[in-house]
Amino acid sequence: MIQQAAEHLSDDPTVLVCAGSGLSVESGVPTFRGEDGMFRDDDIARLTRVTTFETDRRDMMKWYQDRREQLRELEPNAGHLALIELARDTGDYVFATQNVDHLLEAASSELGYRPPIHHLHGSLLEVRCHHCGFSFEDLRLDLGELPTCEQCGGPLRPGVVWFGEALPTIPLRRSSEAAERCDVCIVVGTSGLVQPAASLPVTAKSSGATLIEINPNSSALSDACDILIRDKAGTALPALLEEVKHRR
Ligand code: APR
């Protein structure tokens, strides 16, 4: 399967990478679903809904601040680095990630190459006012203290998308445009259950792209994929990078 996938990636293709939490698992970030997923605890699922910000703000902000503080310890894994190296050396890559960590950006800094990375569900590094939308990056700010906006006095919250909220328009539009024009769509580490992110690979497929799934398990997108690599991102992506470089 790696050889088959490499065939489609070796002639300077236009590629959209659709990434989910499985890409960051080998950096120590838990997934949401599945036997080890965060959502096995119903309370955690509750903390990702916009209504909880009104009903249980302190618990919610404490949980998000804990996740923000964990970001400091995270390192990009071999999967992140292989993806950025593929983007730097072998084609025209755009990334649409559902992840709110910064590990693709950290891999880009390490390799000195920054492809377009669209955060469909926002970023834990960002802080945003829930009322006026004023936003900035500051990992040191303790959201557990319930800080308020210096512009309007509204409550500050992490710059992520909660269930019940719309996705940011520009990342979604740019990702949809990339889906419509790509030759190949790599779907890595996502269950394919959350819309509209899960529609991007389907859009790519209907525009004639070859779909490659990298996931140890099947997903809601597996049936739409042409090539299924049933392996971990941290193993499959470096192998894919080596095979593509060998063919070029
Ligand atoms: N390599 C690749 N894939 C993996 C790995 C790994 N090492 N480990 C697990 N996976 C796969 C799982 O098999 C699963 O299909 O990653 C996927 C994780 O699925 P989810 O937990 O549903 O994560 P994701 O698809 O990113 O969720 C989408 O849901 O809760 C919302 O906003 C949240 O962005 C998130 C969205």
PDB file of C-alpha atoms and ligand atoms in Angstrom:
ATOM      1  CA  MET A   1       0.000   0.000   0.000  1.00  0.00           C
ATOM      2  CA  ILE A   2       2.876   2.379   0.730  1.00  0.00           C
ATOM      3  CA  GLN A   3       4.239   1.743  -2.790  1.00  0.00           C
ATOM      4  CA  GLN A   4       0.806   2.316  -4.317  1.00  0.00           C
ATOM      5  CA  ALA A   5       0.399   5.582  -2.379  1.00  0.00           C
ATOM      6  CA  ALA A   6       3.918   6.731  -3.304  1.00  0.00           C
ATOM      7  CA  GLU A   7       3.109   6.309  -7.003  1.00  0.00           C
ATOM      8  CA  HIS A   8       0.486   9.042  -6.670  1.00  0.00           C
ATOM      9  CA  LEU A   9       2.806  11.337  -4.689  1.00  0.00           C
ATOM     10  CA  SER A  10       5.996  11.228  -6.759  1.00  0.00           C
ATOM     11  CA  ASP A  11       5.224  13.535  -9.700  1.00  0.00           C
ATOM     12  CA  ASP A  12       4.915  16.889  -7.889  1.00  0.00           C
ATOM     13  CA  PRO A  13       1.196  16.519  -7.149  1.00  0.00           C
ATOM     14  CA  THR A  14      -1.143  19.051  -5.592  1.00  0.00           C
ATOM     15  CA  VAL A  15      -2.042  17.513  -2.226  1.00  0.00           C
ATOM     16  CA  LEU A  16      -4.578  18.307   0.492  1.00  0.00           C
ATOM     17  CA  VAL A  17      -3.781  16.713   3.860  1.00  0.00           C
ATOM     18  CA  CYS A  18      -6.855  16.327   6.108  1.00  0.00           C
ATOM     19  CA  ALA A  19      -5.547  15.669   9.624  1.00  0.00           C
ATOM     20  CA  GLY A  20      -7.301  14.546  12.802  1.00  0.00           C
ATOM     21  CA  SER A  21      -6.280  13.843  16.389  1.00  0.00           C
ATOM     22  CA  GLY A  22      -4.716  10.493  15.433  1.00  0.00           C
ATOM     23  CA  LEU A  23      -1.825  12.407  13.848  1.00  0.00           C
ATOM     24  CA  SER A  24      -0.871  13.802  17.277  1.00  0.00           C
ATOM     25  CA  VAL A  25      -1.396  10.600  19.310  1.00  0.00           C
ATOM     26  CA  GLU A  26       2.309   9.654  19.065  1.00  0.00           C
ATOM     27  CA  SER A  27       3.170  13.082  20.476  1.00  0.00           C
ATOM     28  CA  GLY A  28       1.125  12.241  23.575  1.00  0.00           C
ATOM     29  CA  VAL A  29      -2.176  13.920  22.664  1.00  0.00           C
ATOM     30  CA  PRO A  30      -5.219  11.660  23.288  1.00  0.00           C
ATOM     31  CA  THR A  31      -7.855  11.185  20.603  1.00  0.00           C
ATOM     32  CA  PHE A  32     -11.494  12.095  21.254  1.00  0.00           C
ATOM     33  CA  ARG A  33     -13.190   8.778  20.378  1.00  0.00           C
ATOM     34  CA  GLY A  34     -12.229   5.094  20.544  1.00  0.00           C
ATOM     35  CA  GLU A  35     -11.270   3.029  23.566  1.00  0.00           C
ATOM     36  CA  ASP A  36      -8.565   5.480  24.742  1.00  0.00           C
ATOM     37  CA  GLY A  37     -10.389   8.605  23.559  1.00  0.00           C
ATOM     38  CA  MET A  38     -11.188  11.550  25.850  1.00  0.00           C
ATOM     39  CA  PHE A  39     -14.920  11.216  25.134  1.00  0.00           C
ATOM     40  CA  ARG A  40     -15.141   7.859  26.942  1.00  0.00           C
ATOM     41  CA  ASP A  41     -15.748  10.258  29.848  1.00  0.00           C
ATOM     42  CA  ASP A  42     -19.115  11.924  29.098  1.00  0.00           C
ATOM     43  CA  ASP A  43     -18.081  14.860  31.230  1.00  0.00           C
ATOM     44  CA  ILE A  44     -15.250  15.673  28.834  1.00  0.00           C
ATOM     45  CA  ALA A  45     -17.653  15.678  25.875  1.00  0.00           C
ATOM     46  CA  ARG A  46     -19.776  18.155  27.848  1.00  0.00           C
ATOM     47  CA  LEU A  47     -16.760  20.455  28.188  1.00  0.00           C
ATOM     48  CA  THR A  48     -16.521  20.867  24.397  1.00  0.00           C
ATOM     49  CA  ARG A  49     -20.034  22.315  23.986  1.00  0.00           C
ATOM     50  CA  VAL A  50     -20.653  26.081  23.765  1.00  0.00           C
ATOM     51  CA  THR A  51     -23.615  25.840  26.179  1.00  0.00           C
ATOM     52  CA  THR A  52     -21.255  24.662  28.933  1.00  0.00           C
ATOM     53  CA  PHE A  53     -19.426  28.012  28.735  1.00  0.00           C
ATOM     54  CA  GLU A  54     -22.614  29.593  30.102  1.00  0.00           C
ATOM     55  CA  THR A  55     -23.524  26.886  32.631  1.00  0.00           C
ATOM     56  CA  ASP A  56     -20.135  25.643  33.930  1.00  0.00           C
ATOM     57  CA  ARG A  57     -17.478  28.125  32.855  1.00  0.00           C
ATOM     58  CA  ARG A  58     -14.939  27.560  35.656  1.00  0.00           C
ATOM     59  CA  ASP A  59     -14.707  23.752  35.156  1.00  0.00           C
ATOM     60  CA  MET A  60     -14.561  24.219  31.393  1.00  0.00           C
ATOM     61  CA  MET A  61     -11.802  26.851  31.487  1.00  0.00           C
ATOM     62  CA  LYS A  62      -9.797  24.815  34.018  1.00  0.00           C
ATOM     63  CA  TRP A  63      -9.895  21.814  31.641  1.00  0.00           C
ATOM     64  CA  TYR A  64      -8.879  23.939  28.659  1.00  0.00           C
ATOM     65  CA  GLN A  65      -6.090  25.637  30.636  1.00  0.00           C
ATOM     66  CA  ASP A  66      -4.727  22.183  31.599  1.00  0.00           C
ATOM     67  CA  ARG A  67      -4.686  21.238  27.899  1.00  0.00           C
ATOM     68  CA  ARG A  68      -3.019  24.548  27.023  1.00  0.00           C
ATOM     69  CA  GLU A  69      -0.302  23.941  29.609  1.00  0.00           C
ATOM     70  CA  GLN A  70       0.289  20.410  28.254  1.00  0.00           C
ATOM     71  CA  LEU A  71       1.065  22.008  24.856  1.00  0.00           C
ATOM     72  CA  ARG A  72       4.380  23.282  26.242  1.00  0.00           C
ATOM     73  CA  GLU A  73       5.660  19.710  26.666  1.00  0.00           C
ATOM     74  CA  LEU A  74       4.552  18.448  23.249  1.00  0.00           C
ATOM     75  CA  GLU A  75       6.970  17.723  20.406  1.00  0.00           C
ATOM     76  CA  PRO A  76       6.083  16.984  16.778  1.00  0.00           C
ATOM     77  CA  ASN A  77       6.337  13.252  16.033  1.00  0.00           C
ATOM     78  CA  ALA A  78       7.821  11.482  12.993  1.00  0.00           C
ATOM     79  CA  GLY A  79       4.445  11.755  11.252  1.00  0.00           C
ATOM     80  CA  HIS A  80       4.315  15.559  11.512  1.00  0.00           C
ATOM     81  CA  LEU A  81       7.922  15.846  10.336  1.00  0.00           C
ATOM     82  CA  ALA A  82       7.418  13.472   7.382  1.00  0.00           C
ATOM     83  CA  LEU A  83       4.351  15.427   6.226  1.00  0.00           C
ATOM     84  CA  ILE A  84       6.214  18.754   6.303  1.00  0.00           C
ATOM     85  CA  GLU A  85       9.211  17.228   4.499  1.00  0.00           C
ATOM     86  CA  LEU A  86       6.858  15.844   1.806  1.00  0.00           C
ATOM     87  CA  ALA A  87       5.381  19.332   1.501  1.00  0.00           C
ATOM     88  CA  ARG A  88       8.799  20.993   1.319  1.00  0.00           C
ATOM     89  CA  ASP A  89      10.386  18.628  -1.211  1.00  0.00           C
ATOM     90  CA  THR A  90       7.821  16.777  -3.305  1.00  0.00           C
ATOM     91  CA  GLY A  91       4.734  18.768  -4.233  1.00  0.00           C
ATOM     92  CA  ASP A  92       2.222  21.570  -3.589  1.00  0.00           C
ATOM     93  CA  TYR A  93       0.731  20.694  -0.176  1.00  0.00           C
ATOM     94  CA  VAL A  94      -2.066  22.381   1.796  1.00  0.00           C
ATOM     95  CA  PHE A  95      -3.029  21.210   5.306  1.00  0.00           C
ATOM     96  CA  ALA A  96      -6.545  21.262   6.758  1.00  0.00           C
ATOM     97  CA  THR A  97      -6.284  20.172  10.371  1.00  0.00           C
ATOM     98  CA  GLN A  98      -9.023  19.504  12.925  1.00  0.00           C
ATOM     99  CA  ASN A  99      -6.347  19.553  15.610  1.00  0.00           C
ATOM    100  CA  VAL A 100      -5.990  22.491  17.968  1.00  0.00           C
ATOM    101  CA  ASP A 101      -2.354  21.786  18.806  1.00  0.00           C
ATOM    102  CA  HIS A 102       0.542  23.518  17.048  1.00  0.00           C
ATOM    103  CA  LEU A 103       2.548  20.419  16.132  1.00  0.00           C
ATOM    104  CA  LEU A 104       2.443  20.858  12.350  1.00  0.00           C
ATOM    105  CA  GLU A 105       3.704  24.424  12.872  1.00  0.00           C
ATOM    106  CA  ALA A 106       6.422  23.135  15.230  1.00  0.00           C
ATOM    107  CA  ALA A 107       7.510  20.602  12.588  1.00  0.00           C
ATOM    108  CA  SER A 108       7.533  23.441  10.016  1.00  0.00           C
ATOM    109  CA  SER A 109       9.809  25.522  12.268  1.00  0.00           C
ATOM    110  CA  GLU A 110      12.113  22.523  12.760  1.00  0.00           C
ATOM    111  CA  LEU A 111      12.378  21.937   8.971  1.00  0.00           C
ATOM    112  CA  GLY A 112      12.396  25.595   7.959  1.00  0.00           C
ATOM    113  CA  TYR A 113       9.404  25.294   5.653  1.00  0.00           C
ATOM    114  CA  ARG A 114       5.837  26.546   6.316  1.00  0.00           C
ATOM    115  CA  PRO A 115       3.084  25.267   3.983  1.00  0.00           C
ATOM    116  CA  PRO A 116      -0.472  26.634   4.338  1.00  0.00           C
ATOM    117  CA  ILE A 117      -1.939  25.098   7.523  1.00  0.00           C
ATOM    118  CA  HIS A 118      -5.640  25.795   8.020  1.00  0.00           C
ATOM    119  CA  HIS A 119      -7.025  25.198  11.535  1.00  0.00           C
ATOM    120  CA  LEU A 120     -10.668  24.222  10.953  1.00  0.00           C
ATOM    121  CA  HIS A 121     -11.352  23.931  14.709  1.00  0.00           C
ATOM    122  CA  GLY A 122      -9.073  26.753  15.876  1.00  0.00           C
ATOM    123  CA  SER A 123      -6.022  26.605  18.132  1.00  0.00           C
ATOM    124  CA  LEU A 124      -5.414  26.172  21.863  1.00  0.00           C
ATOM    125  CA  LEU A 125      -2.602  28.747  21.627  1.00  0.00           C
ATOM    126  CA  GLU A 126      -5.165  31.429  20.749  1.00  0.00           C
ATOM    127  CA  VAL A 127      -7.296  33.321  23.301  1.00  0.00           C
ATOM    128  CA  ARG A 128     -10.472  35.076  22.113  1.00  0.00           C
ATOM    129  CA  CYS A 129     -13.115  37.304  23.673  1.00  0.00           C
ATOM    130  CA  HIS A 130     -16.450  35.469  23.675  1.00  0.00           C
ATOM    131  CA  HIS A 131     -18.272  38.774  23.104  1.00  0.00           C
ATOM    132  CA  CYS A 132     -16.257  40.998  20.744  1.00  0.00           C
ATOM    133  CA  GLY A 133     -13.996  38.413  19.118  1.00  0.00           C
ATOM    134  CA  PHE A 134     -10.760  40.225  20.005  1.00  0.00           C
ATOM    135  CA  SER A 135      -8.065  37.519  19.810  1.00  0.00           C
ATOM    136  CA  PHE A 136      -4.366  37.014  20.534  1.00  0.00           C
ATOM    137  CA  GLU A 137      -1.885  34.226  21.281  1.00  0.00           C
ATOM    138  CA  ASP A 138      -0.717  33.863  24.879  1.00  0.00           C
ATOM    139  CA  LEU A 139      -0.097  30.418  26.370  1.00  0.00           C
ATOM    140  CA  ARG A 140       0.851  32.000  29.701  1.00  0.00           C
ATOM    141  CA  LEU A 141      -2.579  33.526  30.312  1.00  0.00           C
ATOM    142  CA  ASP A 142      -4.403  31.311  32.834  1.00  0.00           C
ATOM    143  CA  LEU A 143      -7.953  30.878  31.508  1.00  0.00           C
ATOM    144  CA  GLY A 144      -8.793  29.064  34.757  1.00  0.00           C
ATOM    145  CA  GLU A 145      -8.719  32.522  36.409  1.00  0.00           C
ATOM    146  CA  LEU A 146     -11.622  33.574  34.135  1.00  0.00           C
ATOM    147  CA  PRO A 147      -9.828  36.632  32.656  1.00  0.00           C
ATOM    148  CA  THR A 148     -11.803  39.291  30.825  1.00  0.00           C
ATOM    149  CA  CYS A 149     -11.264  41.157  27.573  1.00  0.00           C
ATOM    150  CA  GLU A 150      -9.303  44.422  27.790  1.00  0.00           C
ATOM    151  CA  GLN A 151     -11.298  45.761  24.824  1.00  0.00           C
ATOM    152  CA  CYS A 152     -14.867  45.165  26.014  1.00  0.00           C
ATOM    153  CA  GLY A 153     -14.745  43.420  29.407  1.00  0.00           C
ATOM    154  CA  GLY A 154     -16.262  40.238  27.962  1.00  0.00           C
ATOM    155  CA  PRO A 155     -15.125  36.744  29.075  1.00  0.00           C
ATOM    156  CA  LEU A 156     -11.993  35.329  27.422  1.00  0.00           C
ATOM    157  CA  ARG A 157     -11.997  31.730  26.156  1.00  0.00           C
ATOM    158  CA  PRO A 158      -9.698  29.479  24.096  1.00  0.00           C
ATOM    159  CA  GLY A 159      -9.661  30.161  20.335  1.00  0.00           C
ATOM    160  CA  VAL A 160     -11.166  26.759  19.510  1.00  0.00           C
ATOM    161  CA  VAL A 161     -14.496  25.808  17.891  1.00  0.00           C
ATOM    162  CA  TRP A 162     -17.003  24.245  20.320  1.00  0.00           C
ATOM    163  CA  PHE A 163     -19.916  22.025  19.384  1.00  0.00           C
ATOM    164  CA  GLY A 164     -22.754  24.438  18.597  1.00  0.00           C
ATOM    165  CA  GLU A 165     -20.412  27.008  17.007  1.00  0.00           C
ATOM    166  CA  ALA A 166     -19.643  27.705  13.346  1.00  0.00           C
ATOM    167  CA  LEU A 167     -16.191  27.020  11.917  1.00  0.00           C
ATOM    168  CA  PRO A 168     -13.979  30.007  11.007  1.00  0.00           C
ATOM    169  CA  THR A 169     -14.938  30.979   7.451  1.00  0.00           C
ATOM    170  CA  ILE A 170     -11.500  31.625   5.904  1.00  0.00           C
ATOM    171  CA  PRO A 171      -9.804  28.319   6.928  1.00  0.00           C
ATOM    172  CA  LEU A 172     -12.891  26.403   5.774  1.00  0.00           C
ATOM    173  CA  ARG A 173     -13.086  28.270   2.457  1.00  0.00           C
ATOM    174  CA  ARG A 174      -9.365  27.877   1.717  1.00  0.00           C
ATOM    175  CA  SER A 175      -9.563  24.147   2.627  1.00  0.00           C
ATOM    176  CA  SER A 176     -12.607  23.634   0.393  1.00  0.00           C
ATOM    177  CA  GLU A 177     -10.795  25.363  -2.489  1.00  0.00           C
ATOM    178  CA  ALA A 178      -7.800  23.056  -1.928  1.00  0.00           C
ATOM    179  CA  ALA A 179     -10.129  20.025  -1.901  1.00  0.00           C
ATOM    180  CA  GLU A 180     -11.581  21.050  -5.267  1.00  0.00           C
ATOM    181  CA  ARG A 181      -8.196  21.363  -6.978  1.00  0.00           C
ATOM    182  CA  CYS A 182      -6.009  18.637  -5.408  1.00  0.00           C
ATOM    183  CA  ASP A 183      -4.701  15.557  -7.256  1.00  0.00           C
ATOM    184  CA  VAL A 184      -4.357  13.606  -3.999  1.00  0.00           C
ATOM    185  CA  CYS A 185      -6.036  13.899  -0.587  1.00  0.00           C
ATOM    186  CA  ILE A 186      -4.251  12.276   2.362  1.00  0.00           C
ATOM    187  CA  VAL A 187      -6.706  11.572   5.217  1.00  0.00           C
ATOM    188  CA  VAL A 188      -4.688  10.920   8.370  1.00  0.00           C
ATOM    189  CA  GLY A 189      -5.841  10.185  11.933  1.00  0.00           C
ATOM    190  CA  THR A 190      -9.506  11.096  11.754  1.00  0.00           C
ATOM    191  CA  SER A 191     -12.694   9.114  12.419  1.00  0.00           C
ATOM    192  CA  GLY A 192     -14.399  11.223   9.726  1.00  0.00           C
ATOM    193  CA  LEU A 193     -17.423  11.750  11.976  1.00  0.00           C
ATOM    194  CA  VAL A 194     -17.448  15.534  12.409  1.00  0.00           C
ATOM    195  CA  GLN A 195     -18.809  17.880   9.735  1.00  0.00           C
ATOM    196  CA  PRO A 196     -17.994  19.963   7.811  1.00  0.00           C
ATOM    197  CA  ALA A 197     -14.347  18.795   8.120  1.00  0.00           C
ATOM    198  CA  ALA A 198     -15.307  15.261   7.089  1.00  0.00           C
ATOM    199  CA  SER A 199     -16.761  16.570   3.795  1.00  0.00           C
ATOM    200  CA  LEU A 200     -13.391  17.840   2.513  1.00  0.00           C
ATOM    201  CA  PRO A 201     -12.092  14.407   1.387  1.00  0.00           C
ATOM    202  CA  VAL A 202     -15.461  13.695  -0.234  1.00  0.00           C
ATOM    203  CA  THR A 203     -15.225  17.000  -2.145  1.00  0.00           C
ATOM    204  CA  ALA A 204     -11.690  16.047  -3.230  1.00  0.00           C
ATOM    205  CA  LYS A 205     -12.927  12.641  -4.404  1.00  0.00           C
ATOM    206  CA  SER A 206     -15.755  14.181  -6.427  1.00  0.00           C
ATOM    207  CA  SER A 207     -13.196  16.520  -8.013  1.00  0.00           C
ATOM    208  CA  GLY A 208     -11.194  13.519  -9.245  1.00  0.00           C
ATOM    209  CA  ALA A 209      -8.573  13.224  -6.473  1.00  0.00           C
ATOM    210  CA  THR A 210      -7.062   9.957  -5.260  1.00  0.00           C
ATOM    211  CA  LEU A 211      -7.809   9.442  -1.549  1.00  0.00           C
ATOM    212  CA  ILE A 212      -5.202   7.848   0.723  1.00  0.00           C
ATOM    213  CA  GLU A 213      -6.230   6.987   4.316  1.00  0.00           C
ATOM    214  CA  ILE A 214      -3.607   6.534   7.042  1.00  0.00           C
ATOM    215  CA  ASN A 215      -5.275   5.113  10.144  1.00  0.00           C
ATOM    216  CA  PRO A 216      -4.766   1.868  12.121  1.00  0.00           C
ATOM    217  CA  ASN A 217      -8.571   1.510  12.138  1.00  0.00           C
ATOM    218  CA  SER A 218     -11.331   1.995   9.594  1.00  0.00           C
ATOM    219  CA  SER A 219     -13.207   5.294   9.659  1.00  0.00           C
ATOM    220  CA  ALA A 220     -16.395   6.822   8.242  1.00  0.00           C
ATOM    221  CA  LEU A 221     -14.258   7.894   5.256  1.00  0.00           C
ATOM    222  CA  SER A 222     -12.630   4.510   4.532  1.00  0.00           C
ATOM    223  CA  ASP A 223     -15.195   3.497   1.891  1.00  0.00           C
ATOM    224  CA  ALA A 224     -14.452   6.674  -0.087  1.00  0.00           C
ATOM    225  CA  CYS A 225     -10.679   6.092   0.033  1.00  0.00           C
ATOM    226  CA  ASP A 226      -8.751   4.457  -2.817  1.00  0.00           C
ATOM    227  CA  ILE A 227      -5.715   3.382  -0.771  1.00  0.00           C
ATOM    228  CA  LEU A 228      -5.958   2.260   2.871  1.00  0.00           C
ATOM    229  CA  ILE A 229      -2.757   2.240   4.931  1.00  0.00           C
ATOM    230  CA  ARG A 230      -3.708   0.512   8.171  1.00  0.00           C
ATOM    231  CA  ASP A 231      -0.845   1.781  10.287  1.00  0.00           C
ATOM    232  CA  LYS A 232       0.069   4.532  12.714  1.00  0.00           C
ATOM    233  CA  ALA A 233       0.896   7.971  11.313  1.00  0.00           C
ATOM    234  CA  GLY A 234       4.328   7.934  12.976  1.00  0.00           C
ATOM    235  CA  THR A 235       5.238   4.737  11.114  1.00  0.00           C
ATOM    236  CA  ALA A 236       3.401   5.057   7.785  1.00  0.00           C
ATOM    237  CA  LEU A 237       4.310   8.668   6.951  1.00  0.00           C
ATOM    238  CA  PRO A 238       8.101   8.302   7.272  1.00  0.00           C
ATOM    239  CA  ALA A 239       7.884   5.115   5.166  1.00  0.00           C
ATOM    240  CA  LEU A 240       5.815   6.997   2.581  1.00  0.00           C
ATOM    241  CA  LEU A 241       8.327   9.871   2.545  1.00  0.00           C
ATOM    242  CA  GLU A 242      11.218   7.446   1.936  1.00  0.00           C
ATOM    243  CA  GLU A 243       9.343   5.667  -0.879  1.00  0.00           C
ATOM    244  CA  VAL A 244       8.429   8.959  -2.580  1.00  0.00           C
ATOM    245  CA  LYS A 245      12.001  10.305  -2.344  1.00  0.00           C
ATOM    246  CA  HIS A 246      13.317   7.000  -3.731  1.00  0.00           C
ATOM    247  CA  ARG A 247      11.056   7.346  -6.802  1.00  0.00           C
ATOM    248  CA  ARG A 248      11.924  10.986  -7.607  1.00  0.00           C
TER     249      ARG A 248
HETATM  250  N1  APR B   1      -2.089   7.238  13.680  1.00  0.00           N
HETATM  251  C1  APR B   1      -3.140   7.513  12.857  1.00  0.00           C
HETATM  252  N2  APR B   1      -4.441   7.467  13.256  1.00  0.00           N
HETATM  253  C2  APR B   1      -4.668   7.125  14.547  1.00  0.00           C
HETATM  254  C3  APR B   1      -3.635   6.833  15.465  1.00  0.00           C
HETATM  255  C4  APR B   1      -2.296   6.900  14.987  1.00  0.00           C
HETATM  256  N3  APR B   1      -1.247   6.622  15.788  1.00  0.00           N
HETATM  257  N4  APR B   1      -4.206   6.522  16.668  1.00  0.00           N
HETATM  258  C5  APR B   1      -5.539   6.646  16.504  1.00  0.00           C
HETATM  259  N5  APR B   1      -5.828   6.998  15.233  1.00  0.00           N
HETATM  260  C6  APR B   1      -7.132   7.253  14.629  1.00  0.00           C
HETATM  261  C7  APR B   1      -8.281   6.504  15.239  1.00  0.00           C
HETATM  262  O1  APR B   1      -8.419   5.208  14.658  1.00  0.00           O
HETATM  263  C8  APR B   1      -9.464   7.403  14.867  1.00  0.00           C
HETATM  264  O2  APR B   1      -9.994   7.052  13.606  1.00  0.00           O
HETATM  265  O3  APR B   1      -7.429   8.613  14.845  1.00  0.00           O
HETATM  266  C9  APR B   1      -8.837   8.793  14.788  1.00  0.00           C
HETATM  267  C10 APR B   1      -9.256   9.708  15.918  1.00  0.00           C
HETATM  268  O4  APR B   1     -10.647   9.933  15.792  1.00  0.00           O
HETATM  269  P1  APR B   1     -11.349  11.017  16.750  1.00  0.00           P
HETATM  270  O5  APR B   1     -10.931  10.753  18.158  1.00  0.00           O
HETATM  271  O6  APR B   1     -12.789  11.048  16.396  1.00  0.00           O
HETATM  272  O7  APR B   1     -10.623  12.380  16.355  1.00  0.00           O
HETATM  273  P2  APR B   1     -10.978  13.353  15.163  1.00  0.00           P
HETATM  274  O8  APR B   1     -11.440  12.593  13.959  1.00  0.00           O
HETATM  275  O9  APR B   1      -9.819  14.257  15.003  1.00  0.00           O
HETATM  276  O10 APR B   1     -12.212  14.175  15.770  1.00  0.00           O
HETATM  277  C11 APR B   1     -12.704  15.220  14.979  1.00  0.00           C
HETATM  278  O11 APR B   1     -14.166  15.868  16.811  1.00  0.00           O
HETATM  279  O12 APR B   1     -14.487  16.263  19.059  1.00  0.00           O
HETATM  280  C12 APR B   1     -14.264  16.862  17.826  1.00  0.00           C
HETATM  281  O13 APR B   1     -13.250  18.946  17.544  1.00  0.00           O
HETATM  282  C13 APR B   1     -12.967  17.617  17.855  1.00  0.00           C
HETATM  283  O14 APR B   1     -11.425  17.962  16.034  1.00  0.00           O
HETATM  284  C14 APR B   1     -12.153  16.972  16.753  1.00  0.00           C
HETATM  285  C15 APR B   1     -13.202  16.321  15.883  1.00  0.00           C
END
